[in-house]
GROMACS .gro file of C-alpha atoms in nm:
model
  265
    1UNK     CA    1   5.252  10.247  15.403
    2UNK     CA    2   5.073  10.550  15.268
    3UNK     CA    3   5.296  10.634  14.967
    4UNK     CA    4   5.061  10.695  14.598
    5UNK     CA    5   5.319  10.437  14.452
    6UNK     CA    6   5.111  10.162  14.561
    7UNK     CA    7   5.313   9.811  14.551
    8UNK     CA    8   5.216   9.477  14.446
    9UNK     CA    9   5.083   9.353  14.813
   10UNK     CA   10   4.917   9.680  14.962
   11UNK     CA   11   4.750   9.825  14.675
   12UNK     CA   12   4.421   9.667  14.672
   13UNK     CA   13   4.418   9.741  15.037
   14UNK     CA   14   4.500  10.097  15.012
   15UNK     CA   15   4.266  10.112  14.727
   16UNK     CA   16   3.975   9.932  14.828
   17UNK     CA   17   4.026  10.186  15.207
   18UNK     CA   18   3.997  10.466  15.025
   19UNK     CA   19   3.656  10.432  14.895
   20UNK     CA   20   3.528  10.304  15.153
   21UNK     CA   21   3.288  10.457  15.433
   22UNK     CA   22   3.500  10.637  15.689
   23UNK     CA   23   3.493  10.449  15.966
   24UNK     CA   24   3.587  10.080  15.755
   25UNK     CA   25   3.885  10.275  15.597
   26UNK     CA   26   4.007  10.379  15.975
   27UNK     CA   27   3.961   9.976  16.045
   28UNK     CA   28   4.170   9.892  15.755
   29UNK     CA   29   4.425  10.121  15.827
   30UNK     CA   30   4.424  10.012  16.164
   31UNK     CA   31   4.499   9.624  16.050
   32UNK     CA   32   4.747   9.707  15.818
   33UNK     CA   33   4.895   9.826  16.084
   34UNK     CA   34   4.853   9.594  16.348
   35UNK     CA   35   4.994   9.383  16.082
   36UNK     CA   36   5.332   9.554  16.063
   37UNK     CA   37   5.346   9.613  16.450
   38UNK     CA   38   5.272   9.219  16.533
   39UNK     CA   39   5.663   9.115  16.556
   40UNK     CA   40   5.714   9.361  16.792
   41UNK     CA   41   5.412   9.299  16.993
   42UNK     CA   42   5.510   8.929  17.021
   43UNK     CA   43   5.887   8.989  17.117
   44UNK     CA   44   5.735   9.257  17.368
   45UNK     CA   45   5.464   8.977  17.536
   46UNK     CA   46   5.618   8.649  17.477
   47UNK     CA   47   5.907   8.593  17.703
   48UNK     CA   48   6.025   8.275  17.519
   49UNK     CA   49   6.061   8.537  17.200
   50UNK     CA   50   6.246   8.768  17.420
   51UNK     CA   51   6.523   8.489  17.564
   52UNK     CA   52   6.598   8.369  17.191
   53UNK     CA   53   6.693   8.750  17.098
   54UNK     CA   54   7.107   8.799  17.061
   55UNK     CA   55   7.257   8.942  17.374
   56UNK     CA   56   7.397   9.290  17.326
   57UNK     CA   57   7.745   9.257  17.156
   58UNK     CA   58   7.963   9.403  16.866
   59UNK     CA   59   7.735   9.280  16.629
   60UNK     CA   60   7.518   9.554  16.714
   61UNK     CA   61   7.736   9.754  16.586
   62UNK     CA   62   7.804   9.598  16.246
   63UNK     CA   63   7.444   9.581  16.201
   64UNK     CA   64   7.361   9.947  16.231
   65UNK     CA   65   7.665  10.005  16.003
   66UNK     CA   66   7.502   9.798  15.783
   67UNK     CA   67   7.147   9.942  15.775
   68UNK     CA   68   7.376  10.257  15.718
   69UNK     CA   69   7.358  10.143  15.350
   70UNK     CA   70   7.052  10.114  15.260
   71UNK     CA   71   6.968  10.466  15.448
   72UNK     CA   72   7.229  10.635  15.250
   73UNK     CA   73   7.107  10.529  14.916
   74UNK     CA   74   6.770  10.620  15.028
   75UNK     CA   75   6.916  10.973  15.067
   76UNK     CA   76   7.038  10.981  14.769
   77UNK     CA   77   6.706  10.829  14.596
   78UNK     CA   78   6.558  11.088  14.799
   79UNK     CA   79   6.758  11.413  14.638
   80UNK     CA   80   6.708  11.315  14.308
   81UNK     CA   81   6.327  11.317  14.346
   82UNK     CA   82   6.378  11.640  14.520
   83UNK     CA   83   6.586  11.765  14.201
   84UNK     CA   84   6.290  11.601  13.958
   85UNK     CA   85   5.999  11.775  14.146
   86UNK     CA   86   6.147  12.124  14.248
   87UNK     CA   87   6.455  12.138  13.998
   88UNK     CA   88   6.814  12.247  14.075
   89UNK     CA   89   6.775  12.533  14.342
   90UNK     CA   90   6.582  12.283  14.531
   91UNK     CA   91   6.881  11.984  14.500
   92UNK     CA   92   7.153  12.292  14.632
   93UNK     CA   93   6.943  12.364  14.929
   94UNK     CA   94   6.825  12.026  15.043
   95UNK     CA   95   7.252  11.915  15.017
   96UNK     CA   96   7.318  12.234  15.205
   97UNK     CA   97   7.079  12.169  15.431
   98UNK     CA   98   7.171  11.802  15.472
   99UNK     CA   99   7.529  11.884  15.508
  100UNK     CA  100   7.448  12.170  15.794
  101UNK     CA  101   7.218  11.858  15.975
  102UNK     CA  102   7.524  11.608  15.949
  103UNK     CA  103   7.783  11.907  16.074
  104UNK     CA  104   7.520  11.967  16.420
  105UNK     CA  105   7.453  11.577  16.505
  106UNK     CA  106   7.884  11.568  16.457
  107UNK     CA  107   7.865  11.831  16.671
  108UNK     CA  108   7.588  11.735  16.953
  109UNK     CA  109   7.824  11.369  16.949
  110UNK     CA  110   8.070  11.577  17.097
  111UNK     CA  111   7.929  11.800  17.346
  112UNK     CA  112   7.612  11.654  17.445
  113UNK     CA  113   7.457  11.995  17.514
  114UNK     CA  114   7.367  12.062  17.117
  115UNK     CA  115   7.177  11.804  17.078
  116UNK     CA  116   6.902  11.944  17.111
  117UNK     CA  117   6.973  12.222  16.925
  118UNK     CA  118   7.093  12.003  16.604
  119UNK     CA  119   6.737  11.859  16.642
  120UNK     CA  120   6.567  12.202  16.641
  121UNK     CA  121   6.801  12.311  16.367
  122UNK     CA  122   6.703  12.006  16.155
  123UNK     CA  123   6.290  12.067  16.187
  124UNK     CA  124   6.345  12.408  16.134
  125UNK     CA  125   6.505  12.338  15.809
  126UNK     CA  126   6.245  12.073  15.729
  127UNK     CA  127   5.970  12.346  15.744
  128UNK     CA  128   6.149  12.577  15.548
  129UNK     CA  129   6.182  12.375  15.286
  130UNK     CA  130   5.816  12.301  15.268
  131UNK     CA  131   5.754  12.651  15.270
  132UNK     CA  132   6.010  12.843  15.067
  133UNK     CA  133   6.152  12.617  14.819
  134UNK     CA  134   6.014  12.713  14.503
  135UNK     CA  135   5.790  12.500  14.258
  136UNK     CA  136   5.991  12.353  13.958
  137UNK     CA  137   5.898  12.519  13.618
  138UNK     CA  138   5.620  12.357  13.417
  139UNK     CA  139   5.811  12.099  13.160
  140UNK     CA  140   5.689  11.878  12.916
  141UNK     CA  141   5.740  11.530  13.088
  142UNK     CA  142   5.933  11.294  12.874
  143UNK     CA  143   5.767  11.053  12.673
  144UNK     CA  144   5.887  10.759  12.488
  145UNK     CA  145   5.954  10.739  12.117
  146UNK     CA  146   5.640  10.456  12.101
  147UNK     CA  147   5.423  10.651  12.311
  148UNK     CA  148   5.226  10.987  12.332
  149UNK     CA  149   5.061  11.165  12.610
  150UNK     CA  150   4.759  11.055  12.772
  151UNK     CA  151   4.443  11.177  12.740
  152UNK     CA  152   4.108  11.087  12.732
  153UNK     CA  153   4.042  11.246  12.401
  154UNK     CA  154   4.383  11.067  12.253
  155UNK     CA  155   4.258  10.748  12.368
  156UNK     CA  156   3.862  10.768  12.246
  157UNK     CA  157   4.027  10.892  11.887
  158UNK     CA  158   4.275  10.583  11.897
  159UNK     CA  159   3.967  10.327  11.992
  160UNK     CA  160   3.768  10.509  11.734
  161UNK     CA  161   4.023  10.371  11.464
  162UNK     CA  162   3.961  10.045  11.584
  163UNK     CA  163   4.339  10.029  11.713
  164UNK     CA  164   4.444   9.865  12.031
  165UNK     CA  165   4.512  10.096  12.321
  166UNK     CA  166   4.776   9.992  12.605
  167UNK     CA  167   4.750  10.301  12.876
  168UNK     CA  168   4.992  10.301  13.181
  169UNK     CA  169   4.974  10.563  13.418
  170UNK     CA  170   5.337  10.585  13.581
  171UNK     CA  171   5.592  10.880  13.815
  172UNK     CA  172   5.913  10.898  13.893
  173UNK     CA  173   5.909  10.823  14.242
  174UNK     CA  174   5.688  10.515  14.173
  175UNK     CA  175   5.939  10.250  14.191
  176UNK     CA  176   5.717   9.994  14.094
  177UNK     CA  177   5.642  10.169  13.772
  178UNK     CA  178   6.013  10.190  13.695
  179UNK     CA  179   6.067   9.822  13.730
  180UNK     CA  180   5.766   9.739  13.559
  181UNK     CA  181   5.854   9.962  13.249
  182UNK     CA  182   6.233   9.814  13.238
  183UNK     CA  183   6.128   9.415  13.267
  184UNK     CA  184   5.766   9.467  13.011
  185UNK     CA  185   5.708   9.734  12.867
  186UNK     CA  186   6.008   9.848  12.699
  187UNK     CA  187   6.171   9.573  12.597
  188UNK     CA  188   6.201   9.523  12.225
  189UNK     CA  189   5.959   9.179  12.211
  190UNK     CA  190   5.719   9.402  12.359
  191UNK     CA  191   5.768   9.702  12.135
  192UNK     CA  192   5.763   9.473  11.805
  193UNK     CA  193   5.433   9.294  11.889
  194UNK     CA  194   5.315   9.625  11.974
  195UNK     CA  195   5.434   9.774  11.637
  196UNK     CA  196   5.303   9.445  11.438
  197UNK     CA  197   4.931   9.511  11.610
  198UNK     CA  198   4.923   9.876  11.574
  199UNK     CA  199   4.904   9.958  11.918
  200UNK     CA  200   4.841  10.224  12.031
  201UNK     CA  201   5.064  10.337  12.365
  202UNK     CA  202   4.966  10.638  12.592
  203UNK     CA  203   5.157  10.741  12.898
  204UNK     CA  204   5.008  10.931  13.209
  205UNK     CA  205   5.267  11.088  13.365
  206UNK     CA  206   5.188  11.136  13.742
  207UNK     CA  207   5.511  11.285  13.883
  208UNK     CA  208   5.405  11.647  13.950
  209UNK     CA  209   4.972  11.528  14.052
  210UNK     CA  210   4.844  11.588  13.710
  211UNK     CA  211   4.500  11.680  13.806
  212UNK     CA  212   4.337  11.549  13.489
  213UNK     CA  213   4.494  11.179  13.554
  214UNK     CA  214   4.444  11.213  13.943
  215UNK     CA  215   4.059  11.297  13.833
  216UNK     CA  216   4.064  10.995  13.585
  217UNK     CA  217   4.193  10.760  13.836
  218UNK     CA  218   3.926  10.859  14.116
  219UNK     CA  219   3.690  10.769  13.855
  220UNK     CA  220   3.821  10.475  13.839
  221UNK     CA  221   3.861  10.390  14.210
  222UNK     CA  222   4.200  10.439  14.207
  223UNK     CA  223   4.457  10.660  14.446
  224UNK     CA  224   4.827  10.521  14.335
  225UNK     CA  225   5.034  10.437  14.048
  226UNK     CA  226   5.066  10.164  13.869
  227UNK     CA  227   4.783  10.209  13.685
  228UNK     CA  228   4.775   9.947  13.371
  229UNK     CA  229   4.459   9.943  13.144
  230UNK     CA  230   4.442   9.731  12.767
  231UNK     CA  231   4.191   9.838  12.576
  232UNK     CA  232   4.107   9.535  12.288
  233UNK     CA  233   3.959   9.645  11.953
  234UNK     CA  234   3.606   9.723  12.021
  235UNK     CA  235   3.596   9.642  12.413
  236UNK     CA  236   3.608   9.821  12.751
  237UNK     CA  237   3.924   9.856  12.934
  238UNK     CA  238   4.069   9.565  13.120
  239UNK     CA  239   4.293   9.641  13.389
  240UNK     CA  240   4.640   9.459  13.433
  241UNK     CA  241   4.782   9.385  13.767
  242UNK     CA  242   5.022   9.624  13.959
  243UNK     CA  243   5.341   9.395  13.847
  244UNK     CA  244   5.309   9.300  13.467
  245UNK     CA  245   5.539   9.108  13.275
  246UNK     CA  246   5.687   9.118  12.922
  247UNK     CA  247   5.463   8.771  12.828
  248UNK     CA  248   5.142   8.959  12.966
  249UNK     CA  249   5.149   9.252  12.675
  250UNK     CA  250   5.311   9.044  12.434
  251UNK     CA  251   5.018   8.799  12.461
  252UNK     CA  252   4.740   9.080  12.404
  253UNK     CA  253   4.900   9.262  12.130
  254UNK     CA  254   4.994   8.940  11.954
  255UNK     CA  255   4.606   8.839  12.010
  256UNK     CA  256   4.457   9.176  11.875
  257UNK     CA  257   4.761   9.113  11.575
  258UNK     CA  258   4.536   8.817  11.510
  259UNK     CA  259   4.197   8.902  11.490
  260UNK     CA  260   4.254   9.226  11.286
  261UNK     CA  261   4.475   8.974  11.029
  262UNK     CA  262   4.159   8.724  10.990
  263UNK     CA  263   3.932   8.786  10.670
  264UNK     CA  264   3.594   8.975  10.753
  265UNK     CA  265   3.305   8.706  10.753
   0.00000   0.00000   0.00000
């Protein structure tokens, strides 16, 4: 609910709560959540809900090994943003540290009493990675071959030139980003209209809280990724929706492609 990689459905919610006053933010909040607790509070109040539930059976337990799928490659999804943000020592420790959690619940399954210590062992690991794990080493992030690195100066020179400017602000735990740049951005229709307009691409990278593009996207309102602005020759920014398609950039470079080709008047 309160991830910065804000989705196609909750972020003008999120957005929209976080500029508000404080007490209409804590009321959005609040319905948003009311929202995702309503099954449950109609299965806990409505008895006819109740009797149409499955009795308890074996299915039970061939649904939680299924759910065990999805948690597993959440894990996984999981490490490898640990090993993006904090770098290698920080991918050995959290699989140590996993593998000492899964070796204590084994454990507490067979003698009941360390359960509660395969709890307290798992918190206490929890914290000390918060604490100790050290910060990963200031990289460059990588940027495409068609892009360059945001920046406010970058763009104003680009719009100066009377180019096009396509900015998208993007991290790699922002899973919406990631589709969005697969399915639009870089696919090669896109890329040629953008090479036959001249546009010019910029990338805000947002993994690591780059305070410069958190600043710029407070200005803007804004507190999550996607971010998606098109700046037209000569106008202010327009901002795309959260899920974009290949059609949608294709369209507005193949429009500025236009306008720069006609004669001046």
């Amino acid at each position: 609910m309160a991830t910065p990689c804000a989705g196609p459905f909750l972020g003008a919610a999120l957005g929209t709560a976080l500029v508000l006053p404080t007490v209409a933010a804590i009321g959005v909040f609040a319905m948003l959540g009311l929202g995702l607790a309503i099954p449950f509070i109609m299965i806990a109040f409505v008895p006819a809900l109740r009797a149409k539930l499955p009795r308890p059976g074996p299915w039970m337990v061939k649904l939680q090994r299924g759910l065990a799928i999805p948690m597993g490659l959440s894990a996984l999804a999981a490490l490898w943003l640990l090993w993006r943000l904090a770098g290698d020592t920080a991918l050995i420790a959290g699989i140590a540290a996993m593998a000492g959690l899964v070796f204590f619940l084994w454990m507490g399954s067979r003698r009941p009493g360390l359960g509660r210590v395969a709890l307290a062992v798992g918190v206490g690991l929890a914290i000390a990675g918060a604490v100790f794990l050290p910060d990963r080493p200031s990289t460059e992030a990588a940027i495409p071959d068609f892009a360059e690195p945001w920046s406010e100066d970058a763009v104003a020179a680009a719009r100066e030139e009377g180019r096009p400017v396509f900015v998208y602000f993007t991290a790699d735990w922002c899973l919406t980003c990631k589709v969005n740049e697969r399915t639009a951005i870089k696919r090669q229709a896109t890329l040629d209209a953008f090479e036959d307009a001249d546009v010019a691409v910029f990338v805000g990278d947002w993994t690591d809280g780059d305070p410069a593009i958190t600043r710029f996207l407070e200005g803007m309102q804004r507190a999550a990724v996607p971010v998606y602005l098109w700046y037209a020759s000569g106008r202010e920014a327009e901002e795309l929706p959260q899920v974009i398609t290949q059609d949608m950039l294709v369209e507005r470079a193949q429009s500025s492609a236009r306008k720069t080709s006609l004669p001046p008047t």
